[in-house]
Amino acid sequence: MIIKVQQEDFEPMAEMAAYPVDAIAGAGGSVTFTGTVRDYSEAADILAMEIEHYPGMTERELERISAEAARRYDILDSLIVHRYGHLAPQDNIVMVAVWSRHRAAAFDACRFLIDLLKTSAPFWKKEVTLAGARWVTDCPGCRAGGREGHTHAPYTHYSHTQLK
Amino acid sequence: MIYVKFFASVRERVGVGEISLLMPEGGVTVEEVLSLAEDETGVLLQDAHLLAAVNLQHVPFSGVVHDGDEVAFFPPVTGG
């Protein structure tokens, strides 16, 4: 697995082309997801996005979920790149790429990784709008219509249903 | 000592990114570290959505904290 947490932009196709060939020998295909900064929110137009993270824990969580994906799905390897710092609308935020012998495992593992990343990796988004800056608090899992239900984090005082 | 870090909206409310606390006799839970941090900073942090980590791993508030541990408090994550 490769994990990159960085301020600078990335180019998804270049990241995949540069992946160590030995790690993905025998691959029959790959699936990639790239997340970008939206230019709108429920409140207002977004001028910029600030992303804060917890150095050390971020890398550790991304390694943990990558290892979990490798245990659950028949994949060859995976890549996660996530940016932090100051981003503009349409900028890349995150990419997940998975290589496998057969497509189903790559699709499933890619979905698994991006879904789990959103509820476990310690990143926090702050939207900058004309009205000021505000921390994003809405639940990414709810917004995505989580397919099998989801938790809001590995541990919370209260469960999702109790929060309603 | 216990090294306590705050992130995102929690860090802004506290006003600093980290503090250190004297390790009480007899050991403590994450919940108790939170109370000590509130006493130290004068800022109430109890919140149904608050999350915690010890030594870079997510933990429940019942988790045990040892001398020298790094304990972090933060809001639900919103990456991706």
mmCIF file of C-alpha atoms in Angstrom:
data_model
loop_
_atom_site.group_PDB
_atom_site.id
_atom_site.type_symbol
_atom_site.label_atom_id
_atom_site.label_comp_id
_atom_site.label_asym_id
_atom_site.label_seq_id
_atom_site.Cartn_x
_atom_site.Cartn_y
_atom_site.Cartn_z
ATOM 1 C CA MET A 1 0.000 0.000 0.000
ATOM 2 C CA ILE A 2 1.027 3.578 -0.528
ATOM 3 C CA ILE A 3 -0.342 6.436 1.613
ATOM 4 C CA LYS A 4 0.389 10.082 0.847
ATOM 5 C CA VAL A 5 -0.783 13.001 2.986
ATOM 6 C CA GLN A 6 0.369 16.204 1.345
ATOM 7 C CA GLN A 7 -0.335 19.876 0.711
ATOM 8 C CA GLU A 8 0.552 19.852 -2.964
ATOM 9 C CA ASP A 9 -1.825 18.931 -5.770
ATOM 10 C CA PHE A 10 -1.684 15.535 -7.445
ATOM 11 C CA GLU A 11 -2.615 14.156 -10.837
ATOM 12 C CA PRO A 12 -4.565 10.884 -10.458
ATOM 13 C CA MET A 13 -3.446 9.297 -13.724
ATOM 14 C CA ALA A 14 0.194 10.205 -13.074
ATOM 15 C CA GLU A 15 -0.005 8.739 -9.562
ATOM 16 C CA MET A 16 -1.364 5.485 -10.976
ATOM 17 C CA ALA A 17 1.160 5.348 -13.818
ATOM 18 C CA ALA A 18 3.995 5.813 -11.310
ATOM 19 C CA TYR A 19 2.806 2.991 -9.038
ATOM 20 C CA PRO A 20 5.501 0.324 -8.436
ATOM 21 C CA VAL A 21 4.865 -2.325 -11.103
ATOM 22 C CA ASP A 22 5.971 -5.208 -8.901
ATOM 23 C CA ALA A 23 3.207 -4.470 -6.390
ATOM 24 C CA ILE A 24 0.473 -4.755 -9.007
ATOM 25 C CA ALA A 25 1.855 -7.488 -11.243
ATOM 26 C CA GLY A 26 -1.021 -9.652 -12.451
ATOM 27 C CA ALA A 27 -3.598 -6.882 -12.217
ATOM 28 C CA GLY A 28 -6.551 -7.210 -14.546
ATOM 29 C CA GLY A 29 -7.718 -3.692 -13.878
ATOM 30 C CA SER A 30 -7.928 -0.789 -11.486
ATOM 31 C CA VAL A 31 -10.639 1.413 -10.019
ATOM 32 C CA THR A 32 -10.033 4.963 -8.865
ATOM 33 C CA PHE A 33 -12.116 7.555 -7.044
ATOM 34 C CA THR A 34 -11.092 11.228 -6.977
ATOM 35 C CA GLY A 35 -12.797 13.724 -4.672
ATOM 36 C CA THR A 36 -12.750 17.453 -5.455
ATOM 37 C CA VAL A 37 -13.782 20.656 -3.647
ATOM 38 C CA ARG A 38 -17.413 21.598 -4.355
ATOM 39 C CA ASP A 39 -18.144 25.230 -5.189
ATOM 40 C CA TYR A 40 -21.344 25.269 -3.149
ATOM 41 C CA SER A 41 -22.717 24.156 0.203
ATOM 42 C CA GLU A 42 -26.129 24.313 1.812
ATOM 43 C CA ALA A 43 -25.225 27.710 3.232
ATOM 44 C CA ALA A 44 -23.407 29.633 0.534
ATOM 45 C CA ASP A 45 -21.013 29.658 -2.354
ATOM 46 C CA ILE A 46 -17.623 28.381 -1.317
ATOM 47 C CA LEU A 47 -14.599 30.551 -1.984
ATOM 48 C CA ALA A 48 -12.032 28.170 -0.530
ATOM 49 C CA MET A 49 -11.597 25.142 1.704
ATOM 50 C CA GLU A 50 -9.144 24.741 4.567
ATOM 51 C CA ILE A 51 -8.351 21.164 5.555
ATOM 52 C CA GLU A 52 -6.797 20.451 8.951
ATOM 53 C CA HIS A 53 -5.475 17.033 9.934
ATOM 54 C CA TYR A 54 -3.803 15.199 12.797
ATOM 55 C CA PRO A 55 -0.251 14.448 11.605
ATOM 56 C CA GLY A 56 0.782 10.943 12.548
ATOM 57 C CA MET A 57 -2.699 9.683 13.300
ATOM 58 C CA THR A 58 -3.873 10.444 9.768
ATOM 59 C CA GLU A 59 -1.214 8.249 8.175
ATOM 60 C CA ARG A 60 -1.805 5.537 10.747
ATOM 61 C CA GLU A 61 -5.578 5.460 10.133
ATOM 62 C CA LEU A 62 -5.115 5.375 6.358
ATOM 63 C CA GLU A 63 -2.671 2.478 6.728
ATOM 64 C CA ARG A 64 -5.123 0.692 9.008
ATOM 65 C CA ILE A 65 -8.041 0.959 6.585
ATOM 66 C CA SER A 66 -5.816 -0.009 3.641
ATOM 67 C CA ALA A 67 -4.744 -3.142 5.510
ATOM 68 C CA GLU A 68 -8.392 -3.851 6.322
ATOM 69 C CA ALA A 69 -9.350 -3.518 2.622
ATOM 70 C CA ALA A 70 -6.581 -5.972 1.693
ATOM 71 C CA ARG A 71 -7.944 -8.445 4.245
ATOM 72 C CA ARG A 72 -11.557 -8.126 3.090
ATOM 73 C CA TYR A 73 -11.144 -8.049 -0.679
ATOM 74 C CA ASP A 74 -9.083 -9.984 -3.206
ATOM 75 C CA ILE A 75 -6.989 -7.018 -4.316
ATOM 76 C CA LEU A 76 -3.327 -6.647 -5.259
ATOM 77 C CA ASP A 77 -2.638 -3.224 -3.774
ATOM 78 C CA SER A 78 -4.104 0.208 -3.023
ATOM 79 C CA LEU A 79 -3.100 3.870 -3.054
ATOM 80 C CA ILE A 80 -4.568 6.760 -1.056
ATOM 81 C CA VAL A 81 -3.544 10.406 -1.579
ATOM 82 C CA HIS A 82 -5.199 13.068 0.621
ATOM 83 C CA ARG A 83 -4.400 16.777 0.660
ATOM 84 C CA TYR A 84 -4.520 19.267 3.527
ATOM 85 C CA GLY A 85 -4.124 23.033 3.764
ATOM 86 C CA HIS A 86 -5.693 25.686 1.539
ATOM 87 C CA LEU A 87 -7.736 24.417 -1.430
ATOM 88 C CA ALA A 88 -9.855 26.161 -4.059
ATOM 89 C CA PRO A 89 -13.148 24.980 -5.623
ATOM 90 C CA GLN A 90 -12.575 22.129 -8.100
ATOM 91 C CA ASP A 91 -9.160 21.314 -6.574
ATOM 92 C CA ASN A 92 -8.431 17.660 -5.930
ATOM 93 C CA ILE A 93 -8.842 16.647 -2.280
ATOM 94 C CA VAL A 94 -8.448 12.888 -2.264
ATOM 95 C CA MET A 95 -7.869 9.918 -4.509
ATOM 96 C CA VAL A 96 -8.198 6.201 -3.865
ATOM 97 C CA ALA A 97 -6.957 3.650 -6.368
ATOM 98 C CA VAL A 98 -7.201 -0.126 -6.139
ATOM 99 C CA TRP A 99 -5.670 -2.783 -8.396
ATOM 100 C CA SER A 100 -7.042 -6.329 -8.590
ATOM 101 C CA ARG A 101 -7.139 -9.390 -10.807
ATOM 102 C CA HIS A 102 -10.903 -9.064 -11.296
ATOM 103 C CA ARG A 103 -13.042 -5.934 -11.334
ATOM 104 C CA ALA A 104 -15.522 -6.684 -8.561
ATOM 105 C CA ALA A 105 -12.915 -6.676 -5.806
ATOM 106 C CA ALA A 106 -11.434 -3.383 -7.052
ATOM 107 C CA PHE A 107 -14.843 -1.650 -7.169
ATOM 108 C CA ASP A 108 -15.791 -2.980 -3.720
ATOM 109 C CA ALA A 109 -12.471 -2.149 -2.087
ATOM 110 C CA CYS A 110 -12.385 1.367 -3.566
ATOM 111 C CA ARG A 111 -15.866 2.086 -2.213
ATOM 112 C CA PHE A 112 -14.938 0.564 1.141
ATOM 113 C CA LEU A 113 -11.810 2.731 1.422
ATOM 114 C CA ILE A 114 -13.410 6.074 0.571
ATOM 115 C CA ASP A 115 -16.421 5.380 2.808
ATOM 116 C CA LEU A 116 -14.280 4.357 5.773
ATOM 117 C CA LEU A 117 -11.813 7.210 5.222
ATOM 118 C CA LYS A 118 -14.671 9.689 5.590
ATOM 119 C CA THR A 119 -15.606 8.439 9.040
ATOM 120 C CA SER A 120 -12.231 7.481 10.484
ATOM 121 C CA ALA A 121 -9.324 9.503 9.058
ATOM 122 C CA PRO A 122 -8.728 12.645 11.178
ATOM 123 C CA PHE A 123 -9.292 15.402 8.623
ATOM 124 C CA TRP A 124 -11.561 18.414 9.188
ATOM 125 C CA LYS A 125 -12.870 20.731 6.497
ATOM 126 C CA LYS A 126 -13.523 24.419 6.982
ATOM 127 C CA GLU A 127 -15.471 26.223 4.272
ATOM 128 C CA VAL A 128 -14.582 29.815 3.492
ATOM 129 C CA THR A 129 -17.597 31.778 2.182
ATOM 130 C CA LEU A 130 -18.436 35.464 1.749
ATOM 131 C CA ALA A 131 -20.255 35.255 5.080
ATOM 132 C CA GLY A 132 -17.154 33.945 6.817
ATOM 133 C CA ALA A 133 -15.533 30.606 7.592
ATOM 134 C CA ARG A 134 -17.303 27.648 9.158
ATOM 135 C CA TRP A 135 -16.370 24.082 10.026
ATOM 136 C CA VAL A 136 -18.175 21.472 7.968
ATOM 137 C CA THR A 137 -20.303 19.435 10.350
ATOM 138 C CA ASP A 138 -22.676 17.530 8.141
ATOM 139 C CA CYS A 139 -22.238 13.799 7.987
ATOM 140 C CA PRO A 140 -20.551 12.573 4.784
ATOM 141 C CA GLY A 141 -22.130 9.138 5.262
ATOM 142 C CA CYS A 142 -25.640 10.569 5.468
ATOM 143 C CA ARG A 143 -24.985 12.794 2.463
ATOM 144 C CA ALA A 144 -23.777 9.824 0.432
ATOM 145 C CA GLY A 145 -26.804 7.791 1.447
ATOM 146 C CA GLY A 146 -24.584 5.155 3.067
ATOM 147 C CA ARG A 147 -25.569 1.796 1.638
ATOM 148 C CA GLU A 148 -25.399 -0.373 4.745
ATOM 149 C CA GLY A 149 -25.838 2.247 7.425
ATOM 150 C CA HIS A 150 -22.789 3.846 8.918
ATOM 151 C CA THR A 151 -21.372 5.139 12.124
ATOM 152 C CA HIS A 152 -20.237 8.712 12.649
ATOM 153 C CA ALA A 153 -16.888 7.574 13.965
ATOM 154 C CA PRO A 154 -15.350 4.511 15.531
ATOM 155 C CA TYR A 155 -16.438 5.667 18.966
ATOM 156 C CA THR A 156 -18.963 8.273 20.021
ATOM 157 C CA HIS A 157 -20.808 8.878 23.245
ATOM 158 C CA TYR A 158 -24.085 8.197 21.528
ATOM 159 C CA SER A 159 -25.173 6.228 18.503
ATOM 160 C CA HIS A 160 -26.488 7.800 15.324
ATOM 161 C CA THR A 161 -30.090 6.933 16.094
ATOM 162 C CA GLN A 162 -29.865 8.514 19.534
ATOM 163 C CA LEU A 163 -28.641 11.725 17.973
ATOM 164 C CA LYS A 164 -31.736 12.138 15.835
ATOM 165 C CA MET B 1 2.507 13.855 32.252
ATOM 166 C CA ILE B 2 -0.399 13.484 29.856
ATOM 167 C CA TYR B 3 -0.082 15.375 26.579
ATOM 168 C CA VAL B 4 -3.459 16.623 25.351
ATOM 169 C CA LYS B 5 -4.084 17.865 21.821
ATOM 170 C CA PHE B 6 -7.125 19.628 20.384
ATOM 171 C CA PHE B 7 -8.128 19.816 16.729
ATOM 172 C CA ALA B 8 -10.402 21.834 14.449
ATOM 173 C CA SER B 9 -13.406 23.474 16.175
ATOM 174 C CA VAL B 10 -12.330 22.065 19.559
ATOM 175 C CA ARG B 11 -8.880 23.669 19.185
ATOM 176 C CA GLU B 12 -10.488 27.003 18.298
ATOM 177 C CA ARG B 13 -12.759 26.864 21.351
ATOM 178 C CA VAL B 14 -9.875 26.067 23.689
ATOM 179 C CA GLY B 15 -7.605 28.647 22.068
ATOM 180 C CA VAL B 16 -4.497 26.434 22.017
ATOM 181 C CA GLY B 17 -3.552 23.244 20.181
ATOM 182 C CA GLU B 18 -2.063 21.394 23.113
ATOM 183 C CA ILE B 19 -1.621 21.366 26.868
ATOM 184 C CA SER B 20 0.051 18.992 29.281
ATOM 185 C CA LEU B 21 -1.486 17.694 32.487
ATOM 186 C CA LEU B 22 0.042 16.099 35.557
ATOM 187 C CA MET B 23 -0.739 12.402 35.713
ATOM 188 C CA PRO B 24 -3.066 11.786 38.662
ATOM 189 C CA GLU B 25 -2.356 8.962 41.100
ATOM 190 C CA GLY B 26 -4.074 5.710 40.303
ATOM 191 C CA GLY B 27 -4.609 6.114 36.555
ATOM 192 C CA VAL B 28 -7.360 7.801 34.593
ATOM 193 C CA THR B 29 -9.849 7.227 31.789
ATOM 194 C CA VAL B 30 -10.222 9.404 28.694
ATOM 195 C CA GLU B 31 -13.405 10.805 30.247
ATOM 196 C CA GLU B 32 -11.430 11.891 33.312
ATOM 197 C CA VAL B 33 -8.681 13.422 31.160
ATOM 198 C CA LEU B 34 -11.392 15.464 29.448
ATOM 199 C CA SER B 35 -12.581 16.770 32.836
ATOM 200 C CA LEU B 36 -9.006 17.637 33.821
ATOM 201 C CA ALA B 37 -8.518 19.443 30.501
ATOM 202 C CA GLU B 38 -11.730 21.409 31.090
ATOM 203 C CA ASP B 39 -10.489 22.427 34.550
ATOM 204 C CA GLU B 40 -7.105 23.434 33.122
ATOM 205 C CA THR B 41 -8.460 25.468 30.193
ATOM 206 C CA GLY B 42 -11.681 26.755 31.740
ATOM 207 C CA VAL B 43 -13.539 25.674 28.591
ATOM 208 C CA LEU B 44 -16.386 23.140 28.687
ATOM 209 C CA LEU B 45 -15.739 20.521 26.025
ATOM 210 C CA GLN B 46 -18.354 17.856 26.830
ATOM 211 C CA ASP B 47 -20.334 17.296 23.672
ATOM 212 C CA ALA B 48 -22.268 14.317 22.356
ATOM 213 C CA HIS B 49 -20.246 14.456 19.141
ATOM 214 C CA LEU B 50 -16.793 14.786 20.703
ATOM 215 C CA LEU B 51 -14.285 12.065 19.748
ATOM 216 C CA ALA B 52 -11.032 10.982 21.341
ATOM 217 C CA ALA B 53 -7.788 9.256 20.423
ATOM 218 C CA VAL B 54 -4.981 7.914 22.589
ATOM 219 C CA ASN B 55 -1.531 7.526 21.044
ATOM 220 C CA LEU B 56 -2.948 8.110 17.544
ATOM 221 C CA GLN B 57 -5.764 5.536 17.777
ATOM 222 C CA HIS B 58 -9.509 6.107 18.129
ATOM 223 C CA VAL B 59 -10.665 5.108 21.615
ATOM 224 C CA PRO B 60 -13.922 5.128 23.593
ATOM 225 C CA PHE B 61 -14.158 7.576 26.502
ATOM 226 C CA SER B 62 -13.904 4.632 28.874
ATOM 227 C CA GLY B 63 -10.391 3.915 27.539
ATOM 228 C CA VAL B 64 -7.492 3.941 29.979
ATOM 229 C CA VAL B 65 -4.764 6.595 29.792
ATOM 230 C CA HIS B 66 -1.226 5.970 31.013
ATOM 231 C CA ASP B 67 1.578 8.304 32.034
ATOM 232 C CA GLY B 68 3.231 9.769 28.921
ATOM 233 C CA ASP B 69 0.244 9.126 26.640
ATOM 234 C CA GLU B 70 -0.909 11.589 23.999
ATOM 235 C CA VAL B 71 -4.668 12.144 24.219
ATOM 236 C CA ALA B 72 -6.511 14.053 21.480
ATOM 237 C CA PHE B 73 -10.027 15.510 21.430
ATOM 238 C CA PHE B 74 -11.728 16.500 18.199
ATOM 239 C CA PRO B 75 -15.084 16.798 16.428
ATOM 240 C CA PRO B 76 -16.397 14.171 13.973
ATOM 241 C CA VAL B 77 -14.039 13.914 11.013
ATOM 242 C CA THR B 78 -15.055 15.402 7.660
ATOM 243 C CA GLY B 79 -12.313 14.396 5.237
ATOM 244 C CA GLY B 80 -12.576 12.774 1.850
#
